[in-house]
JSON list of C-alpha atoms in Angstrom, two decimals:
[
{"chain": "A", "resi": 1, "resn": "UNK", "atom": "CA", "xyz": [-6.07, -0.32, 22.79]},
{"chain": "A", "resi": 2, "resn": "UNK", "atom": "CA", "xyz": [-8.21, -3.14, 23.92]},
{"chain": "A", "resi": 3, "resn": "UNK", "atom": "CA", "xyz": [-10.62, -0.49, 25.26]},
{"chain": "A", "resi": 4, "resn": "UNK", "atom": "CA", "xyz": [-10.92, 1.22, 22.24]},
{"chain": "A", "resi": 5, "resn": "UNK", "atom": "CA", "xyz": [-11.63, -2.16, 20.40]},
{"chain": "A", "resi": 6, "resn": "UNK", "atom": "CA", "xyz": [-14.37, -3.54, 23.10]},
{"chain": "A", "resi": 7, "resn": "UNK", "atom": "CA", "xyz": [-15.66, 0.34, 21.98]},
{"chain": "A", "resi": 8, "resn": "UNK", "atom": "CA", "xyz": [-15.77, -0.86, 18.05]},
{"chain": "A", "resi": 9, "resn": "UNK", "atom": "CA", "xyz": [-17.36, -4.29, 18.99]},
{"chain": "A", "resi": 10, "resn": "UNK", "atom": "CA", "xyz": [-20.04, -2.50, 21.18]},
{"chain": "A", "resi": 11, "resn": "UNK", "atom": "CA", "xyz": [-20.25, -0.01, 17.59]},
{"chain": "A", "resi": 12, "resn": "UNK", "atom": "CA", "xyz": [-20.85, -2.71, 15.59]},
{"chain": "A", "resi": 13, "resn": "UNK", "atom": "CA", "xyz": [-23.35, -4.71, 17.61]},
{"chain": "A", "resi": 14, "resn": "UNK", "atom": "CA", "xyz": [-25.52, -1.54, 18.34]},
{"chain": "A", "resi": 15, "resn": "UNK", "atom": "CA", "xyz": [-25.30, -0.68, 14.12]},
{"chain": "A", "resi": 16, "resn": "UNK", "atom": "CA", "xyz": [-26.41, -4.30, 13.54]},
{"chain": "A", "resi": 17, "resn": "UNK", "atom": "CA", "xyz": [-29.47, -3.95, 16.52]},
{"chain": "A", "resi": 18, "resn": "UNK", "atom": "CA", "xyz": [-30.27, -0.79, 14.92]},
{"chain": "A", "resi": 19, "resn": "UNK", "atom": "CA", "xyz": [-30.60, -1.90, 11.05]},
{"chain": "A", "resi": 20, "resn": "UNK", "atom": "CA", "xyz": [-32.82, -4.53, 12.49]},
{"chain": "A", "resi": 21, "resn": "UNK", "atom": "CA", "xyz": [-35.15, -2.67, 14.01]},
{"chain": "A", "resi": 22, "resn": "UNK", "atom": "CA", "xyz": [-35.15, -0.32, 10.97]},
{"chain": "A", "resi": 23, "resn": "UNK", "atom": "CA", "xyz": [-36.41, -3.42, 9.03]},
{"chain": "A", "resi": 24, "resn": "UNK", "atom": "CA", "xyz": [-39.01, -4.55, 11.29]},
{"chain": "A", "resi": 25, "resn": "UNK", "atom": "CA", "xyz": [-41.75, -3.89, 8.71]},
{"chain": "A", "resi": 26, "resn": "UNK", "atom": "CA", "xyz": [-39.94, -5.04, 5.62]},
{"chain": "A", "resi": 27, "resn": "UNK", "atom": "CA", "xyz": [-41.15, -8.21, 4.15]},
{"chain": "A", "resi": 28, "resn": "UNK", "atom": "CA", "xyz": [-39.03, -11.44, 4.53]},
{"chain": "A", "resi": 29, "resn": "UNK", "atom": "CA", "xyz": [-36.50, -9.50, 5.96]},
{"chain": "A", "resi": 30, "resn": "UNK", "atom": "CA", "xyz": [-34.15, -11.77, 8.20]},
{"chain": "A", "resi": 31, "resn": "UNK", "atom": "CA", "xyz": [-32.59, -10.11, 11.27]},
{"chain": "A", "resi": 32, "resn": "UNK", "atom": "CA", "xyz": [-28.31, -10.43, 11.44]},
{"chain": "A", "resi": 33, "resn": "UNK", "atom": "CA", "xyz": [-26.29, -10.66, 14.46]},
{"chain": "A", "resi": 34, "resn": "UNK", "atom": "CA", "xyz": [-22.77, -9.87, 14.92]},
{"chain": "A", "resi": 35, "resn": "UNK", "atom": "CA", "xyz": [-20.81, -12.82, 14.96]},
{"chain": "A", "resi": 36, "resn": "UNK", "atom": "CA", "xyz": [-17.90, -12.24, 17.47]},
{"chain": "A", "resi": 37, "resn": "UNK", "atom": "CA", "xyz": [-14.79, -14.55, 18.88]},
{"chain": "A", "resi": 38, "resn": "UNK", "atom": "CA", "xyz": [-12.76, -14.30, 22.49]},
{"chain": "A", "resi": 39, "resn": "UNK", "atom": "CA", "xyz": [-9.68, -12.38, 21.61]},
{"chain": "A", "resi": 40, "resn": "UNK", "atom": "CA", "xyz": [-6.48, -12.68, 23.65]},
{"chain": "A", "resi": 41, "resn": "UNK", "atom": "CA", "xyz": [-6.46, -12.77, 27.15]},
{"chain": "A", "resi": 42, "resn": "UNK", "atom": "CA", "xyz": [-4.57, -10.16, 29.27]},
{"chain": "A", "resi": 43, "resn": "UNK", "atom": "CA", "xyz": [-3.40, -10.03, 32.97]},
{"chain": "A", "resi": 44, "resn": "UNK", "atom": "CA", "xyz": [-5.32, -8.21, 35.29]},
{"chain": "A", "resi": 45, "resn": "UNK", "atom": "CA", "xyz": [-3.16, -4.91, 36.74]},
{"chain": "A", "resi": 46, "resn": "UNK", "atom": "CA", "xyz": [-4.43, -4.91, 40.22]},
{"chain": "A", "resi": 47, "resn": "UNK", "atom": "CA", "xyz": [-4.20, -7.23, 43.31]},
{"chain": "A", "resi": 48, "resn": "UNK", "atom": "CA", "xyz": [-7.46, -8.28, 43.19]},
{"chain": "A", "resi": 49, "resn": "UNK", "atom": "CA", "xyz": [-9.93, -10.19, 41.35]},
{"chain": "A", "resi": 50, "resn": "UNK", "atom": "CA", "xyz": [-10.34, -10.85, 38.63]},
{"chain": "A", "resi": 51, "resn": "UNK", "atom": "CA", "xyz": [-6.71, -12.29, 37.75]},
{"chain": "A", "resi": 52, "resn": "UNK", "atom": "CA", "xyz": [-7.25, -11.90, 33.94]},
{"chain": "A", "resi": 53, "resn": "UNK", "atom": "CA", "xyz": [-9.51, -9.66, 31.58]},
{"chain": "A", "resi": 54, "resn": "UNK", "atom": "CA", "xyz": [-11.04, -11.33, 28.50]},
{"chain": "A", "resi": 55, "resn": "UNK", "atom": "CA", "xyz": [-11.99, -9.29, 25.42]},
{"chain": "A", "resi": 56, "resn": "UNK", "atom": "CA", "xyz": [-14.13, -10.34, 22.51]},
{"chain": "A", "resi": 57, "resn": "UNK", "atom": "CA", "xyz": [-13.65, -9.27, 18.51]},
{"chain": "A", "resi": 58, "resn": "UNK", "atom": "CA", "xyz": [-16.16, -9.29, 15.48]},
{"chain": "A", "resi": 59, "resn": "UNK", "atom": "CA", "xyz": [-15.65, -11.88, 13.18]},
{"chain": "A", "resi": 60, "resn": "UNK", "atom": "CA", "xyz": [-18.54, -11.40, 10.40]},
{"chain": "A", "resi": 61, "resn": "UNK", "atom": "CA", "xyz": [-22.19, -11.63, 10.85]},
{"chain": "A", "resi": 62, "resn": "UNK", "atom": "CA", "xyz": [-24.66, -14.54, 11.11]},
{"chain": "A", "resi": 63, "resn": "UNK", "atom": "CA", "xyz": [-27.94, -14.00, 9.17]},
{"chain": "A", "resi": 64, "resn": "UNK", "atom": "CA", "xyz": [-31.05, -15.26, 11.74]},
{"chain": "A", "resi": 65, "resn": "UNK", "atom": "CA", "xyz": [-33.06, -17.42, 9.07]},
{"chain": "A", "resi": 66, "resn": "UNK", "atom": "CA", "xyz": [-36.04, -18.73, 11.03]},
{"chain": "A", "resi": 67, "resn": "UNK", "atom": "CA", "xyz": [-39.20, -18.09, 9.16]},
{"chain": "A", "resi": 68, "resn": "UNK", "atom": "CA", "xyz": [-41.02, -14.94, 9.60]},
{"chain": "A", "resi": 69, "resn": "UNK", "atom": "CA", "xyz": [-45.18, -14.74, 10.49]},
{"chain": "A", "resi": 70, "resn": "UNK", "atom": "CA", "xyz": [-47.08, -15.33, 7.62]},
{"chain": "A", "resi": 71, "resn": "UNK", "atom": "CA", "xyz": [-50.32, -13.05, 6.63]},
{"chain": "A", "resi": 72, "resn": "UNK", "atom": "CA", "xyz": [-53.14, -13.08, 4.35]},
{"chain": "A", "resi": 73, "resn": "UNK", "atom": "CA", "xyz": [-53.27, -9.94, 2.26]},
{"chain": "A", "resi": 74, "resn": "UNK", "atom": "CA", "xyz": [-56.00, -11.01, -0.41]},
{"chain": "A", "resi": 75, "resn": "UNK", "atom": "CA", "xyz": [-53.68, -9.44, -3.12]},
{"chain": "A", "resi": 76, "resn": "UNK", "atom": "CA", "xyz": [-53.88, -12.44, -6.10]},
{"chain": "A", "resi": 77, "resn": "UNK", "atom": "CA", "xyz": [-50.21, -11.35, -6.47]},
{"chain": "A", "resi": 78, "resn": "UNK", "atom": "CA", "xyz": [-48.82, -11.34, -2.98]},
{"chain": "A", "resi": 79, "resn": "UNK", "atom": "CA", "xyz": [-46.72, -14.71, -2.76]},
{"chain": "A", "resi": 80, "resn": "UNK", "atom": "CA", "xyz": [-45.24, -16.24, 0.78]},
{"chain": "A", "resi": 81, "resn": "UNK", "atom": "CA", "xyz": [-42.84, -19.22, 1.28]},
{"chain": "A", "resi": 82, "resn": "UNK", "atom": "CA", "xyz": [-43.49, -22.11, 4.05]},
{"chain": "A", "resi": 83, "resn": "UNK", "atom": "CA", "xyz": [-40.42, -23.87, 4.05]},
{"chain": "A", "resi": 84, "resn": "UNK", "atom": "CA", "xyz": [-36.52, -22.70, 3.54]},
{"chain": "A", "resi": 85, "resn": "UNK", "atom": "CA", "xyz": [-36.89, -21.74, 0.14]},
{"chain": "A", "resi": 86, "resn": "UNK", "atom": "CA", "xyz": [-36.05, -18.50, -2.16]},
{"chain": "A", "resi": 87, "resn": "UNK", "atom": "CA", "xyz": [-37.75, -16.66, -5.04]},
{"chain": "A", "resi": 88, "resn": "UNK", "atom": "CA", "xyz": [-35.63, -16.56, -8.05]},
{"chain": "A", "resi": 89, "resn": "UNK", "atom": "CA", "xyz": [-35.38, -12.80, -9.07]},
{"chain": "A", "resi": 90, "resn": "UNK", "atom": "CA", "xyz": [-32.92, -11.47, -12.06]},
{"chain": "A", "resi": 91, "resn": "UNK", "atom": "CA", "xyz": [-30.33, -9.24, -10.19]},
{"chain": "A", "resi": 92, "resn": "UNK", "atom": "CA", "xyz": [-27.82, -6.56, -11.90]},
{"chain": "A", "resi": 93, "resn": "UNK", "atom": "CA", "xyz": [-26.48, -7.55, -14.73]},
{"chain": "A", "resi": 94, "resn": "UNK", "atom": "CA", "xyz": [-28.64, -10.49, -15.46]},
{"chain": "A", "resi": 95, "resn": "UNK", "atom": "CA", "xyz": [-26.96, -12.50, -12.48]},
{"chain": "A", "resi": 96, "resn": "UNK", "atom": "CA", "xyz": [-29.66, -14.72, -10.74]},
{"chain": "A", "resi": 97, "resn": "UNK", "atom": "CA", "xyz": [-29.93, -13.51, -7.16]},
{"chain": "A", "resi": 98, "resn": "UNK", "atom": "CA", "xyz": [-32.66, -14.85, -4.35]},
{"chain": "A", "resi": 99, "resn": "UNK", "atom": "CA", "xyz": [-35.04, -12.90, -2.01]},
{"chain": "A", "resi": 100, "resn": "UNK", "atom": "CA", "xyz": [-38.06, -14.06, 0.41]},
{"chain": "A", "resi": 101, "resn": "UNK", "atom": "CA", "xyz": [-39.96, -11.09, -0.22]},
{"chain": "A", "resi": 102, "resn": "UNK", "atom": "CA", "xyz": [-43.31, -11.96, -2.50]},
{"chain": "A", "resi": 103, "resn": "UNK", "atom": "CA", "xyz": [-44.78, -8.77, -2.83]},
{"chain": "A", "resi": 104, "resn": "UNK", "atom": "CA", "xyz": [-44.91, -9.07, -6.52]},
{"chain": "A", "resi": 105, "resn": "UNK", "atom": "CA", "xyz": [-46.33, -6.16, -9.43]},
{"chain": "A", "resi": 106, "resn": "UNK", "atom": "CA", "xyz": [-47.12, -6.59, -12.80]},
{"chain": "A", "resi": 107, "resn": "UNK", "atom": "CA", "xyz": [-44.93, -4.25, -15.00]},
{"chain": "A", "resi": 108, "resn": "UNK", "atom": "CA", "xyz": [-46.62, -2.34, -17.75]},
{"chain": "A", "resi": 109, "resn": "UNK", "atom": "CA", "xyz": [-45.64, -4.73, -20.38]},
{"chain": "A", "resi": 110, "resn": "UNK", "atom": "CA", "xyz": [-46.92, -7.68, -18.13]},
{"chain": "A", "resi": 111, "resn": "UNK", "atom": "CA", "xyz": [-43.72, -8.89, -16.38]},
{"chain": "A", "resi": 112, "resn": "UNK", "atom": "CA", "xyz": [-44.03, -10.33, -12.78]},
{"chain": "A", "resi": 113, "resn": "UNK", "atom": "CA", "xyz": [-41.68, -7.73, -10.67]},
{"chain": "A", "resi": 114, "resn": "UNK", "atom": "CA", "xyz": [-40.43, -7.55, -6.98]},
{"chain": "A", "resi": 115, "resn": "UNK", "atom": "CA", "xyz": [-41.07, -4.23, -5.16]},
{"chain": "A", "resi": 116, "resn": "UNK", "atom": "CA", "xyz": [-37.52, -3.01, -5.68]},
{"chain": "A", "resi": 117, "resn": "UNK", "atom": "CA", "xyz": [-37.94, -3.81, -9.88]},
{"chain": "A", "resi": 118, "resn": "UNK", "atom": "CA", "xyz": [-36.07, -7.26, -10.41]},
{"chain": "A", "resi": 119, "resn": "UNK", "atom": "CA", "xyz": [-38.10, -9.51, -12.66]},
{"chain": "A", "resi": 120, "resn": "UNK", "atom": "CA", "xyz": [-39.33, -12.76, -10.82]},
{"chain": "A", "resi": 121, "resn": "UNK", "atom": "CA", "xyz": [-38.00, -15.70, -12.95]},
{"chain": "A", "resi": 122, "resn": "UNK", "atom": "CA", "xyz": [-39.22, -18.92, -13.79]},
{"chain": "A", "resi": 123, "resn": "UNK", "atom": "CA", "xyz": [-38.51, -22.41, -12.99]},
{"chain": "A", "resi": 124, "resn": "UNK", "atom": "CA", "xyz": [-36.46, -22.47, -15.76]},
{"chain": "A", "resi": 125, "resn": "UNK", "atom": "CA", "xyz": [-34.62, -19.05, -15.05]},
{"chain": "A", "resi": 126, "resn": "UNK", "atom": "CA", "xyz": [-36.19, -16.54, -17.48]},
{"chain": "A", "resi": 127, "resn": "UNK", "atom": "CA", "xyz": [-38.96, -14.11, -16.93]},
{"chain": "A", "resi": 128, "resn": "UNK", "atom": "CA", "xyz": [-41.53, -14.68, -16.14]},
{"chain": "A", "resi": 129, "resn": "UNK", "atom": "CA", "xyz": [-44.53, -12.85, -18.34]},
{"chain": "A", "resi": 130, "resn": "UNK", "atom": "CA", "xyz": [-48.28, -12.31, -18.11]},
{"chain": "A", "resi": 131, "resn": "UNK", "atom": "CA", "xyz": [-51.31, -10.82, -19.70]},
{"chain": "A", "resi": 132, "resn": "UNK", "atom": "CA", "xyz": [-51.41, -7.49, -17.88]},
{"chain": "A", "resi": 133, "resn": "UNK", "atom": "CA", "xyz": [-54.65, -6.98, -19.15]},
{"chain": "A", "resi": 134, "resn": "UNK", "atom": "CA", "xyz": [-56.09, -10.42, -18.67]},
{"chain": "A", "resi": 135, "resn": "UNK", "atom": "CA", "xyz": [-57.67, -13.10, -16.02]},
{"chain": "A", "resi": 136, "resn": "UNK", "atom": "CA", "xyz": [-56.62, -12.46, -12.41]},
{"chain": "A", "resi": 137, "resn": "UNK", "atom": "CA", "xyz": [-53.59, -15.43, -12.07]},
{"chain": "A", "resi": 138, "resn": "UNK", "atom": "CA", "xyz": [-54.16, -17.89, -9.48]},
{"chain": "A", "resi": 139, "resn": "UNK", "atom": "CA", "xyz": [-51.06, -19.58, -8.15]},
{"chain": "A", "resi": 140, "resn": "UNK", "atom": "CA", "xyz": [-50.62, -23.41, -6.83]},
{"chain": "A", "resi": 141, "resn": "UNK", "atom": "CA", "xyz": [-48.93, -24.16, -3.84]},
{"chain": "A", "resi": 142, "resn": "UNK", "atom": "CA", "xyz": [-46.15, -25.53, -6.43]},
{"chain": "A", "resi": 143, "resn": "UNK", "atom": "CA", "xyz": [-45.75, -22.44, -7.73]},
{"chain": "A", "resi": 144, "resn": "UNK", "atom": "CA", "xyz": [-47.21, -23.00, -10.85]},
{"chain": "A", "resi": 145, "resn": "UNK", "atom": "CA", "xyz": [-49.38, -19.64, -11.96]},
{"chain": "A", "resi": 146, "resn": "UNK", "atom": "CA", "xyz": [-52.44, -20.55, -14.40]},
{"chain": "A", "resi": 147, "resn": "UNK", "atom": "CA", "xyz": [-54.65, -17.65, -15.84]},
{"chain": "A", "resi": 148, "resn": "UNK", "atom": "CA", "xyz": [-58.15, -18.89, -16.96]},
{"chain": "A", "resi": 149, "resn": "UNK", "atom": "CA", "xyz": [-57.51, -22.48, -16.14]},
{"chain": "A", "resi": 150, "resn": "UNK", "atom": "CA", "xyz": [-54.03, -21.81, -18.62]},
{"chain": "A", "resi": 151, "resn": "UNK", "atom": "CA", "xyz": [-50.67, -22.75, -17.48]},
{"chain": "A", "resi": 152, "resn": "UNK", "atom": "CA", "xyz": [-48.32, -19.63, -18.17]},
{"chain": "A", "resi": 153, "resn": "UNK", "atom": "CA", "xyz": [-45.17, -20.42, -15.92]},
{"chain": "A", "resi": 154, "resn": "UNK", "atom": "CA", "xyz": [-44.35, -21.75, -12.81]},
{"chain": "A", "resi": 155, "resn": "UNK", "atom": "CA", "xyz": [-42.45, -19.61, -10.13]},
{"chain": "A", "resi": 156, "resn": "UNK", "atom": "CA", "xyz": [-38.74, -20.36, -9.66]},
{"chain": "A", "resi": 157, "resn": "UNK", "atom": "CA", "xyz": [-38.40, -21.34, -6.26]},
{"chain": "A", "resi": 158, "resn": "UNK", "atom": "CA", "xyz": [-34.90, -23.39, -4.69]},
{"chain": "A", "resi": 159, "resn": "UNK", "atom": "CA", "xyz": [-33.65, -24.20, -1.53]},
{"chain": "A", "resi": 160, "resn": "UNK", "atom": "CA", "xyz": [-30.13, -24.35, -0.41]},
{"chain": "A", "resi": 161, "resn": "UNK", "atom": "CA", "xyz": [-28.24, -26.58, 2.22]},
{"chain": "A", "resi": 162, "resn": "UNK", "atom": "CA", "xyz": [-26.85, -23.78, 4.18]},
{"chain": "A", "resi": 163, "resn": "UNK", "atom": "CA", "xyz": [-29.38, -20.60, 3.62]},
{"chain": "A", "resi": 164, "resn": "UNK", "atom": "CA", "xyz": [-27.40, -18.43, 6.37]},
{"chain": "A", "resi": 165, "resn": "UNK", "atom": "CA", "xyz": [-24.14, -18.46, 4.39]},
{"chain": "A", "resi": 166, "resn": "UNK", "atom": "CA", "xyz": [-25.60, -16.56, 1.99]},
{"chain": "A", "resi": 167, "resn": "UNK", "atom": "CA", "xyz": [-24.98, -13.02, 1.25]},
{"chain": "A", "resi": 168, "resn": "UNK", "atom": "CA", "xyz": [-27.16, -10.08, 1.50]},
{"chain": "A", "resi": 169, "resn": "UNK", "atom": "CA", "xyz": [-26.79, -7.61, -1.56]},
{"chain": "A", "resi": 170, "resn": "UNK", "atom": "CA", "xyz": [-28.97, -4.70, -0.97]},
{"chain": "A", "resi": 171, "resn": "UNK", "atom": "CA", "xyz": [-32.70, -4.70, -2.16]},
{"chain": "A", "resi": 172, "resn": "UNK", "atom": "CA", "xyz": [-33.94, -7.45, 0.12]},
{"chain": "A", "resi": 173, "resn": "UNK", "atom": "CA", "xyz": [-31.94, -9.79, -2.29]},
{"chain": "A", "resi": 174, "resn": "UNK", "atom": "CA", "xyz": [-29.41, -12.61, -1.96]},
{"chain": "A", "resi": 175, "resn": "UNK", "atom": "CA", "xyz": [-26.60, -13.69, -3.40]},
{"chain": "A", "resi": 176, "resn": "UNK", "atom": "CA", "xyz": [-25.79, -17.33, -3.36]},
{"chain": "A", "resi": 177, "resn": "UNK", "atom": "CA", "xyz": [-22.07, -17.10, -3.19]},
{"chain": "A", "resi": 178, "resn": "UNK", "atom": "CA", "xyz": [-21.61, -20.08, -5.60]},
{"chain": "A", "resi": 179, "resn": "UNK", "atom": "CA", "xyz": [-23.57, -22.23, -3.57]},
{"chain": "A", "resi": 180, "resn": "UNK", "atom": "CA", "xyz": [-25.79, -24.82, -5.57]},
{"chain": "A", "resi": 181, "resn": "UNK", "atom": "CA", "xyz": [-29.42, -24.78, -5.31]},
{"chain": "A", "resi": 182, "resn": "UNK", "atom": "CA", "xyz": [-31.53, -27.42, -4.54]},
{"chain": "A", "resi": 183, "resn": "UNK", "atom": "CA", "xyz": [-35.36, -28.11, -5.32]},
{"chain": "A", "resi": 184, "resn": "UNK", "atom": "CA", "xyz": [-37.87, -26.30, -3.18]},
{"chain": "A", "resi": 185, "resn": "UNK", "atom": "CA", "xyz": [-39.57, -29.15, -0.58]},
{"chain": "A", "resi": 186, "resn": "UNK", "atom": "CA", "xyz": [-42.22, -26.32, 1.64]},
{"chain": "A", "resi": 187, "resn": "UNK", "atom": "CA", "xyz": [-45.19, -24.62, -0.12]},
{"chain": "A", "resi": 188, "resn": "UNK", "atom": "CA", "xyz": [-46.49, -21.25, -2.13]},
{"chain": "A", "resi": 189, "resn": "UNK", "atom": "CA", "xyz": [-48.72, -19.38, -0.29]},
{"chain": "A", "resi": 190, "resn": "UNK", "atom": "CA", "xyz": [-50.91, -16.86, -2.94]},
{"chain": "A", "resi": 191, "resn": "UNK", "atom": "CA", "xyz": [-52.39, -14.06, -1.14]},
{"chain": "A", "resi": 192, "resn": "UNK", "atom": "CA", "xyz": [-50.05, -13.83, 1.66]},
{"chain": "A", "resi": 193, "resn": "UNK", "atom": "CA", "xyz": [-46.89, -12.23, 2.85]},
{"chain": "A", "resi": 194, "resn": "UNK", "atom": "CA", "xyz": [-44.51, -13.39, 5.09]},
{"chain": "A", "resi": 195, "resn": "UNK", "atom": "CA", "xyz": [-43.13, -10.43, 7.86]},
{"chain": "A", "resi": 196, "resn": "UNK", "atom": "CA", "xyz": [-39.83, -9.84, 9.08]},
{"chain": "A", "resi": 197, "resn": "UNK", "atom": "CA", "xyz": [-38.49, -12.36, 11.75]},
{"chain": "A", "resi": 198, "resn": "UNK", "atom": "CA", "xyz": [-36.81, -9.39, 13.46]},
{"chain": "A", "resi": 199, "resn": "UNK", "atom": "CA", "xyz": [-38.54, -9.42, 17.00]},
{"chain": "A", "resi": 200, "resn": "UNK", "atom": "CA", "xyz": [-38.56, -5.92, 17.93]},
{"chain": "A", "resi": 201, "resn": "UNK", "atom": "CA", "xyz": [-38.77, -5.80, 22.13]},
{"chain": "A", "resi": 202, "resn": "UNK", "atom": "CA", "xyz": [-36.00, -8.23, 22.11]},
{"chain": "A", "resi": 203, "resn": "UNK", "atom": "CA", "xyz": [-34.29, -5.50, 19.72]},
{"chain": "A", "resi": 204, "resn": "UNK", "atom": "CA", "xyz": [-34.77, -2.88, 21.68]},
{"chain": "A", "resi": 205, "resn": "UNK", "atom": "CA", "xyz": [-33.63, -4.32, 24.84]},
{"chain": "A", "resi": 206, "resn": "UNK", "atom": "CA", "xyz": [-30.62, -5.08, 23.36]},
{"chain": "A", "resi": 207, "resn": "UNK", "atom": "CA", "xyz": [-29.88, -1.57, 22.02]},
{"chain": "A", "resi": 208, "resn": "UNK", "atom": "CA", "xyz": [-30.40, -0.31, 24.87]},
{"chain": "A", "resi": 209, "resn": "UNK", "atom": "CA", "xyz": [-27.71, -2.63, 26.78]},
{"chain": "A", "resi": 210, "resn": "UNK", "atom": "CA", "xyz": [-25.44, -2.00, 24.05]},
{"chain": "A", "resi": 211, "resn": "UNK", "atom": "CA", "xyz": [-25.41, 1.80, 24.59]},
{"chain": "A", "resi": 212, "resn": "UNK", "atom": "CA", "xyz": [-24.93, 1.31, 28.52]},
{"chain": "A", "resi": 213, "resn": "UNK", "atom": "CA", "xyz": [-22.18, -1.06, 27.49]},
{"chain": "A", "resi": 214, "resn": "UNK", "atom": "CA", "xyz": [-20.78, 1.55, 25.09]},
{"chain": "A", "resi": 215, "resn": "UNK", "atom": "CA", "xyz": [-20.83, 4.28, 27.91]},
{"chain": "A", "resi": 216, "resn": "UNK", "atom": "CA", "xyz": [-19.12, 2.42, 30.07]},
{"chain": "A", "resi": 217, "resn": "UNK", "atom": "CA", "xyz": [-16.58, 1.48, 27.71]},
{"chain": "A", "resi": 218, "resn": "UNK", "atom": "CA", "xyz": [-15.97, 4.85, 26.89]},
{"chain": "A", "resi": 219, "resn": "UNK", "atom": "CA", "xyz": [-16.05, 5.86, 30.50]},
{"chain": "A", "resi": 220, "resn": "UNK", "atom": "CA", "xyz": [-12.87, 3.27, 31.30]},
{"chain": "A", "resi": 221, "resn": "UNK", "atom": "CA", "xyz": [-10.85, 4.54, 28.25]},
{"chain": "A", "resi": 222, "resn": "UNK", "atom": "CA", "xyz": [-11.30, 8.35, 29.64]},
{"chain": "A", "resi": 223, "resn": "UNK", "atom": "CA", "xyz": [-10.49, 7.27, 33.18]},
{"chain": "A", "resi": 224, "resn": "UNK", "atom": "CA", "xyz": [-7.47, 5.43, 31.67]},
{"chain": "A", "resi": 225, "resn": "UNK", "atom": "CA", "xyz": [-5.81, 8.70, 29.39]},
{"chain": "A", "resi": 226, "resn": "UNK", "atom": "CA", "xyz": [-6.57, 10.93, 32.59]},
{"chain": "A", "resi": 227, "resn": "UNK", "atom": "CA", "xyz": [-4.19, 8.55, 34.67]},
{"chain": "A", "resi": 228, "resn": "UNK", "atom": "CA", "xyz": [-1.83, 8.18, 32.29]},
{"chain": "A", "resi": 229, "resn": "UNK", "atom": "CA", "xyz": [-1.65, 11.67, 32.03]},
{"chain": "A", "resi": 230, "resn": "UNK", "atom": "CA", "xyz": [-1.32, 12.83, 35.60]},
{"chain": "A", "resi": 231, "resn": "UNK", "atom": "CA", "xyz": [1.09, 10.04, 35.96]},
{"chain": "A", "resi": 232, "resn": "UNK", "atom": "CA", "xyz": [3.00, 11.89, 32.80]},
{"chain": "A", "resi": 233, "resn": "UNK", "atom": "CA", "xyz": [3.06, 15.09, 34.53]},
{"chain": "A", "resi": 234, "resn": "UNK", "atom": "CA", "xyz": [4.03, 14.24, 38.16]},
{"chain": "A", "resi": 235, "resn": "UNK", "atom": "CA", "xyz": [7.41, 12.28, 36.15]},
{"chain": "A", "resi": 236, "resn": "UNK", "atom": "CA", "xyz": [7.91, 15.72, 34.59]},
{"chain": "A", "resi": 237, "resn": "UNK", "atom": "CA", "xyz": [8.09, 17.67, 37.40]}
]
């Protein structure tokens, strides 16, 4: 049994190494780890060392929130955070979710979108609108977007206490899981998306430890049933 679970840990951990490195491209994308605990310990069946085998159990996962490089694209509606902050994006249902990914469109009837189609809100929590056919927007490093020297909204931008106990929701969003927000203290970057913090030789490595771990896992659990067995057998003789 306890093989079979270090099996399911090594599962997990080489699923959460693998969505990772699936990511490595995707903007503001924060790499997870499995989160794991000792379970109980168990005597050792053999004379010699070691006197007692410890196994470990998943627990959850811990999101890795350390800021991810930051690039100039030149695209006027490209937006990066420096600082532990979040966009403010309308999620399904008209719920307010969060996402560090500033690769914003304008929709055909002028609405400031993320690339997955959620409407970037305001300061103040509603859409946020612009000319589609006028003046390029330029954006301060508030957040506050002015089109031919106009004020027309302000970016919604918060920070949070605790930014890894949020949830992840699908569509490079966030779900605040009824934690309050607080105000935004780092700066908006126009022109410039940050990339994922996943670190992809360090992935890699790891994946491939996993799946030696994993085969080795495996290997005990067959050795195991083929003793048990032959031990069956021989009593049934």
């Amino acid at each position: 049994m306890l093989g079979l679970q270090t099996q399911r840990v090594m599962q997990r951990r080489m699923d959460v190494a693998a969505n990772n490195l699936a990511n490595v491209s995707t903007t503001g994308f924060k790499a997870d780890g499995l989160l794991l605990e000792e379970a109980d310990q168990t005597s050792a069946h053999a004379d010699e060392d070691p006197r007692e085998i410890r196994f470990v159990r998943d627990i959850g996962i811990v999101h890795y929130m350390e800021q991810g490089p930051i690039e100039m694209t030149g695209n006027p509606l490209d937006v990066a955070l420096e600082g532990d902050g979040f966009f403010m994006v309308q999620g399904p249902g008209g719920s307010t979710m969060y996402t560090r990914d500033g690769a914003f469109t304008l929709s055909g009837d002028g609405r400031l979108m993320t690339s997955d189609g959620h409407a970037v809100l305001s300061s103040g929590g509603a859409p946020i609108v612009l000319d589609p056919q006028g003046d390029t927007p330029s954006i301060g490093r508030d957040g506050v977007i002015r089109v031919a020297g106009v004020e027309a909204g302000e970016i919604g931008v918060v920070s949070f206490a605790a930014p890894g106990a949020l949830a992840k929701v699908g569509d490079n969003l966030w779900d605040a899981q009824g934690q309050p927000s607080g105000a935004f203290e780092g700066v908006v970057v126009q022109g410039a998306l940050e990339g994922s913090n996943v670190r992809p030789v360090l992935e890699l490595t790891r994946l491939i430890e996993i799946s030696r771990a994993y085969a080795s896992a495996a290997q005990i659990v067959s050795g195991s049933d083929d003793l048990r067995r032959n031990a069956i057998e021989r009593l049934g003789r």
